[in-house]
Short mmCIF file of C-alpha atoms in Angstrom, two decimals:
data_model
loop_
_atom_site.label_atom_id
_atom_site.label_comp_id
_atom_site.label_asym_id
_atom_site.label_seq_id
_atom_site.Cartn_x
_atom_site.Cartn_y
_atom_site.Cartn_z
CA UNK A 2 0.00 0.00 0.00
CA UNK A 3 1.37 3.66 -1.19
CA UNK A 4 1.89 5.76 1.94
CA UNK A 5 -0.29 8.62 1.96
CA UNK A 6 0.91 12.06 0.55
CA UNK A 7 2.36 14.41 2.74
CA UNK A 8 2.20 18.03 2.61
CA UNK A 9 5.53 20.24 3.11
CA UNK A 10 5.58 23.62 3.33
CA UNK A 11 8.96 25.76 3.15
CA UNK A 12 10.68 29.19 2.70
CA UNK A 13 12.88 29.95 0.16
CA UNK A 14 15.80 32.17 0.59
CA UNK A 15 18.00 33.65 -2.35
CA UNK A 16 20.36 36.32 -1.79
CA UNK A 17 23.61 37.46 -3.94
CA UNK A 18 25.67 40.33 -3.77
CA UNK A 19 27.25 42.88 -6.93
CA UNK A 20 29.24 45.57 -7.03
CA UNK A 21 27.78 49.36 -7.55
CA UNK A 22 26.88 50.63 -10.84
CA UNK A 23 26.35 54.16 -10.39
CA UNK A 24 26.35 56.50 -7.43
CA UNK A 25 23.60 59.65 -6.70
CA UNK A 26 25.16 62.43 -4.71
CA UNK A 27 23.00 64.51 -2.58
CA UNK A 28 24.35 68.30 -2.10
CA UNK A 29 23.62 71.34 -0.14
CA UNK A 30 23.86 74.45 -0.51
CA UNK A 31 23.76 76.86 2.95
CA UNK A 32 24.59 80.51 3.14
CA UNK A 33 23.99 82.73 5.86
CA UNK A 34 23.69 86.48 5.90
CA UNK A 35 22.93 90.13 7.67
CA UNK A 36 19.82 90.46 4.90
CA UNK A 37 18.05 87.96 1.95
CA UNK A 38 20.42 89.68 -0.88
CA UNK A 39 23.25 89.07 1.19
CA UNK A 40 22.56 85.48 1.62
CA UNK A 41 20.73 84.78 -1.47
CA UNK A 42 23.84 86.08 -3.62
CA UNK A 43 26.21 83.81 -2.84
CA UNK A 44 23.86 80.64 -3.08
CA UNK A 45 23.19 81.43 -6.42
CA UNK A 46 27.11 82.00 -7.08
CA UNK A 47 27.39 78.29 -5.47
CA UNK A 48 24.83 76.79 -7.37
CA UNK A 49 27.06 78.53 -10.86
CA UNK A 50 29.62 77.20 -9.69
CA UNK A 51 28.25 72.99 -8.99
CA UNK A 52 26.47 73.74 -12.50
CA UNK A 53 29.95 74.77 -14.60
CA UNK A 54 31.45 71.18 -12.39
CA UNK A 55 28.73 68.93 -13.42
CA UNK A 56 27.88 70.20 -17.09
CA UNK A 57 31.40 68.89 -18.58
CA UNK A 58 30.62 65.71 -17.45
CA UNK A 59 26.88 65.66 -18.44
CA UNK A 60 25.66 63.47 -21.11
CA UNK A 61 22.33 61.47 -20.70
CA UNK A 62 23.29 58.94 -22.49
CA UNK A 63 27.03 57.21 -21.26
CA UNK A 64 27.41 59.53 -18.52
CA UNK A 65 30.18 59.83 -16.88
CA UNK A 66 26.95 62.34 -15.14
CA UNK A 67 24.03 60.92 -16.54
CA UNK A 68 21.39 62.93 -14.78
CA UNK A 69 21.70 65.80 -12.09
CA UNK A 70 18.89 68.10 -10.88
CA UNK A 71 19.06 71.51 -8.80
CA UNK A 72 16.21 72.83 -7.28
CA UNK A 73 15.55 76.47 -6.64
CA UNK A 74 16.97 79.08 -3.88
CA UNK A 75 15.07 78.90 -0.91
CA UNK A 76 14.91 81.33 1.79
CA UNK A 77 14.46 81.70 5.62
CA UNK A 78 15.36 83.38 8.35
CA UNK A 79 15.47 83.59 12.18
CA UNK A 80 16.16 85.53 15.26
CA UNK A 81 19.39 84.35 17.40
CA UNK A 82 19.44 85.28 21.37
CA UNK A 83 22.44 86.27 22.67
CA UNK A 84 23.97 85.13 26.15
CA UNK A 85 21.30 87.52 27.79
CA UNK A 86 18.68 86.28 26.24
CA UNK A 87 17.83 89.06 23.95
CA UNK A 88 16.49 88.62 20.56
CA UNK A 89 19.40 89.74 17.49
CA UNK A 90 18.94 90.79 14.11
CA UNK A 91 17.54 88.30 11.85
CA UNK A 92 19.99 86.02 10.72
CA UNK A 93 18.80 85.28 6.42
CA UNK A 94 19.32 81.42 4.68
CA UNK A 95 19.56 80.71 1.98
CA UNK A 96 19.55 76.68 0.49
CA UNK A 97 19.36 74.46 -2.24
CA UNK A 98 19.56 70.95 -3.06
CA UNK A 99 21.56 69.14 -5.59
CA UNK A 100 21.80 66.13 -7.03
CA UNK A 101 24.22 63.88 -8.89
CA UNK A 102 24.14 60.75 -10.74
CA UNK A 103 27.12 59.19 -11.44
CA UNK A 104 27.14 55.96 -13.98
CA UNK A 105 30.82 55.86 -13.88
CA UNK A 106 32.54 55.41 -10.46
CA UNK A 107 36.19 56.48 -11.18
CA UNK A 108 35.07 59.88 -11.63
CA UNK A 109 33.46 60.45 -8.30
CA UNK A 110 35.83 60.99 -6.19
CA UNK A 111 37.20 63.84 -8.24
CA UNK A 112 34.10 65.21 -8.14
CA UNK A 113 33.32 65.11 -4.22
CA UNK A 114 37.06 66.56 -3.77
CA UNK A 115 36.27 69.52 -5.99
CA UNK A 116 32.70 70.29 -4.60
CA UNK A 117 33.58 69.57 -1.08
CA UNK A 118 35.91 73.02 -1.58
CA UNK A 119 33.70 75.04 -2.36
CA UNK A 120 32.71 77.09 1.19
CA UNK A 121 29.11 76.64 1.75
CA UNK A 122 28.21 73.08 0.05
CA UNK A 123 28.33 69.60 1.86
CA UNK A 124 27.68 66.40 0.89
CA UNK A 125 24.74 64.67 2.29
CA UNK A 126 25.15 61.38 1.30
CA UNK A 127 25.82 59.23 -1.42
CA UNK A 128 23.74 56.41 -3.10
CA UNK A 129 25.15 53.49 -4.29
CA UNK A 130 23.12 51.42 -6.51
CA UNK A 131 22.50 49.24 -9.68
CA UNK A 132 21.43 50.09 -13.00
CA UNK A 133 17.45 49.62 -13.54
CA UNK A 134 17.86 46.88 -15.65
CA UNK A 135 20.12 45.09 -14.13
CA UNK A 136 18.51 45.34 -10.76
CA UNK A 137 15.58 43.71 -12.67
CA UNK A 138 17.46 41.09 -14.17
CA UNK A 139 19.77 40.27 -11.04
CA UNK A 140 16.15 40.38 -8.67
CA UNK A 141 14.93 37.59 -11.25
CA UNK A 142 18.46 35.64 -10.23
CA UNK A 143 17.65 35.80 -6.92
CA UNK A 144 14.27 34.84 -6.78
CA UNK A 145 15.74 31.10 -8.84
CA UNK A 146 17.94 30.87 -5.91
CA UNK A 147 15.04 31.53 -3.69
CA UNK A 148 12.88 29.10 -5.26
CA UNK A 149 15.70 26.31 -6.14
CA UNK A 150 16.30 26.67 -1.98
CA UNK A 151 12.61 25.94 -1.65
CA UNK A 152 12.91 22.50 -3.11
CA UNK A 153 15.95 21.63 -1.51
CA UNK A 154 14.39 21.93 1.54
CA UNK A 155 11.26 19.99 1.03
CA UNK A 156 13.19 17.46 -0.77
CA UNK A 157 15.54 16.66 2.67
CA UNK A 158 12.37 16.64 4.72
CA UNK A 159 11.15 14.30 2.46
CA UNK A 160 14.30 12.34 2.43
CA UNK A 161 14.60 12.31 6.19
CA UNK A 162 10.88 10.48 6.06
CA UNK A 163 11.79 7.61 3.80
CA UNK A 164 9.97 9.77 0.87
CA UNK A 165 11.57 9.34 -2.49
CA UNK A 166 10.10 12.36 -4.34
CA UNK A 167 8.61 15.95 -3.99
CA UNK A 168 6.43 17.63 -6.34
CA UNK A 169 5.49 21.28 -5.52
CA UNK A 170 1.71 22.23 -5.48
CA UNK A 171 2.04 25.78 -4.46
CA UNK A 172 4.63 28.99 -4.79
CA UNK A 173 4.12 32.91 -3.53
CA UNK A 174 5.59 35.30 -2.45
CA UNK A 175 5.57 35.46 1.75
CA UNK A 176 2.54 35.73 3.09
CA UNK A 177 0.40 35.22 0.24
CA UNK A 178 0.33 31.35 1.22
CA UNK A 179 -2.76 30.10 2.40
CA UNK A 180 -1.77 29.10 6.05
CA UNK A 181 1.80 31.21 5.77
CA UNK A 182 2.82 34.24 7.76
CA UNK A 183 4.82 37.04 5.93
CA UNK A 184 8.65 36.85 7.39
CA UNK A 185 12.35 36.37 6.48
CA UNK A 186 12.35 38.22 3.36
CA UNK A 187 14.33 41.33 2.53
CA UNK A 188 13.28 43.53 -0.52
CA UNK A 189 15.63 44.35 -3.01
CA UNK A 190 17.32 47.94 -1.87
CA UNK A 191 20.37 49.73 -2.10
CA UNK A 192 23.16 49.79 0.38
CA UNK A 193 23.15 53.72 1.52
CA UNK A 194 26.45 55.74 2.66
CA UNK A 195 25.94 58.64 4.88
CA UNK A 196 28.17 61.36 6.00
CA UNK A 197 27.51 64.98 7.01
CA UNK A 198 30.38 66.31 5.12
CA UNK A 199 33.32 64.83 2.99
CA UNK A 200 36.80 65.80 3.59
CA UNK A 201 39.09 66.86 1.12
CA UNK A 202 41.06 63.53 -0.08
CA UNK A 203 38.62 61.22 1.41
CA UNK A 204 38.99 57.71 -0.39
CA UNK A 205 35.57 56.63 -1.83
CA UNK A 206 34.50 53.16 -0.85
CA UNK A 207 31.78 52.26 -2.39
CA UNK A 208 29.62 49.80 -0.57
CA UNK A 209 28.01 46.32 -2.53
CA UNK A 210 25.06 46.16 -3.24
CA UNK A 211 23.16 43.43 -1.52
CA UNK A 212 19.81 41.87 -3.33
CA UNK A 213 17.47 38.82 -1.38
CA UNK A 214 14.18 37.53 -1.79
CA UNK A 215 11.90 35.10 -0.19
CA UNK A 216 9.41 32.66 -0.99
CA UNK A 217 6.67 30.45 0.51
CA UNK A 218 6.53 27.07 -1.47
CA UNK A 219 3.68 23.90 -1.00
CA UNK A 220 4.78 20.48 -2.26
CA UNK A 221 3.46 17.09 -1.45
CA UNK A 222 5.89 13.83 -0.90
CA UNK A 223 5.24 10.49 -1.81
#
């Protein structure tokens, strides 16, 4: 008499790690001043000078800066206390944001070296990251490992219960498994570096960029 089919359930886990493929900068720029034309002035002079760094290097299509964006002057101000507790003059900002995409990596560092010496602009943080389409295709990689993990498993629990061979009923993604709980899964992201500001010199490293997935899997063993 056939023993009766069992049911196995399992998660899959893929995960495989590549190196960067281009690199966003975030920028600032900050200037302070006794009045708004006093601060304003030299933001806009900033943001010149970023513009006449990145536009050499500017081309949509094989980079080495394949997109950048610069938003427009804004403006604040405040009212300091001194020691006494008295209000001061208003103290004007003025601030914009930058950004940088790099799609070639030797390059960078140049880059943050020249832009960190300009007075008034820091770097916020850069973004390491893949290419869209090769995230896509390198996510599909990982979710064979994910699912080839799946039947390994269920094929040694069938093993280790005299079972000679698994055939799989059911695959989703976690949680989406009738009887399954979302868990162990990591999506897909980028591996962030932060810093508050670069110093001049400092030796990029950029960081890999890790990519997992999970799944939930249903077989039977007879």
């Amino acid at each position: 008499m056939s023993p009766e089919a069992l049911d196995i359930t399992v998660v899959g886990h893929g995960a495989a790690t590549y190196p960067p493929e281009q690199c966003t900068l975030s920028l600032t720029v900050r200037t302070d001043g006794r009045t708004a034309e006093s601060a304003s002035e030299p933001a806009q002079q900033l943001v010149r000078e970023l513009t006449r760094l990145v536009e050499p290097l500017y081309n949509s299509d094989g980079g080495p800066i394949d997109r950048w964006s610069v938003d427009q002057v804004r403006h604040s101000r405040h009212r300091p206390f001194n020691n006494d507790g008295e209000h001061l003059p208003y103290v004007y900002q003025a601030e914009a944001s930058v950004e940088v995409q790099f799609s070639q990596l030797d390059l960078v560092d140049a880059f943050v070296y020249a832009a960190s010496a300009l007075e008034g602009v820091s770097i916020d943080h850069f973004g390491w990251d893949l290419t869209e389409s090769s995230r896509t295709a390198r996510t599909l990689a990982v979710r064979e490992l994910a699912v080839r993990d799946a039947v390994s498993k269920a094929e040694a629990y069938a093993s280790s219960l005299g079972r000679t061979g698994v055939n799989a009923v059911a695959i989703a993604d976690p949680g989406l498994l009738p009887g399954t709980t979302e868990h162990g899964g990591a999506e897909p992201s980028a591996r962030m570096f932060a810093a508050q500001s670069t110093p001049a010199g400092f030796a990029l490293k950029p960081e890999n960029i890790t990519i997992s997935a999970s799944v939930h899997a249903r077989f039977t063993a007879s």
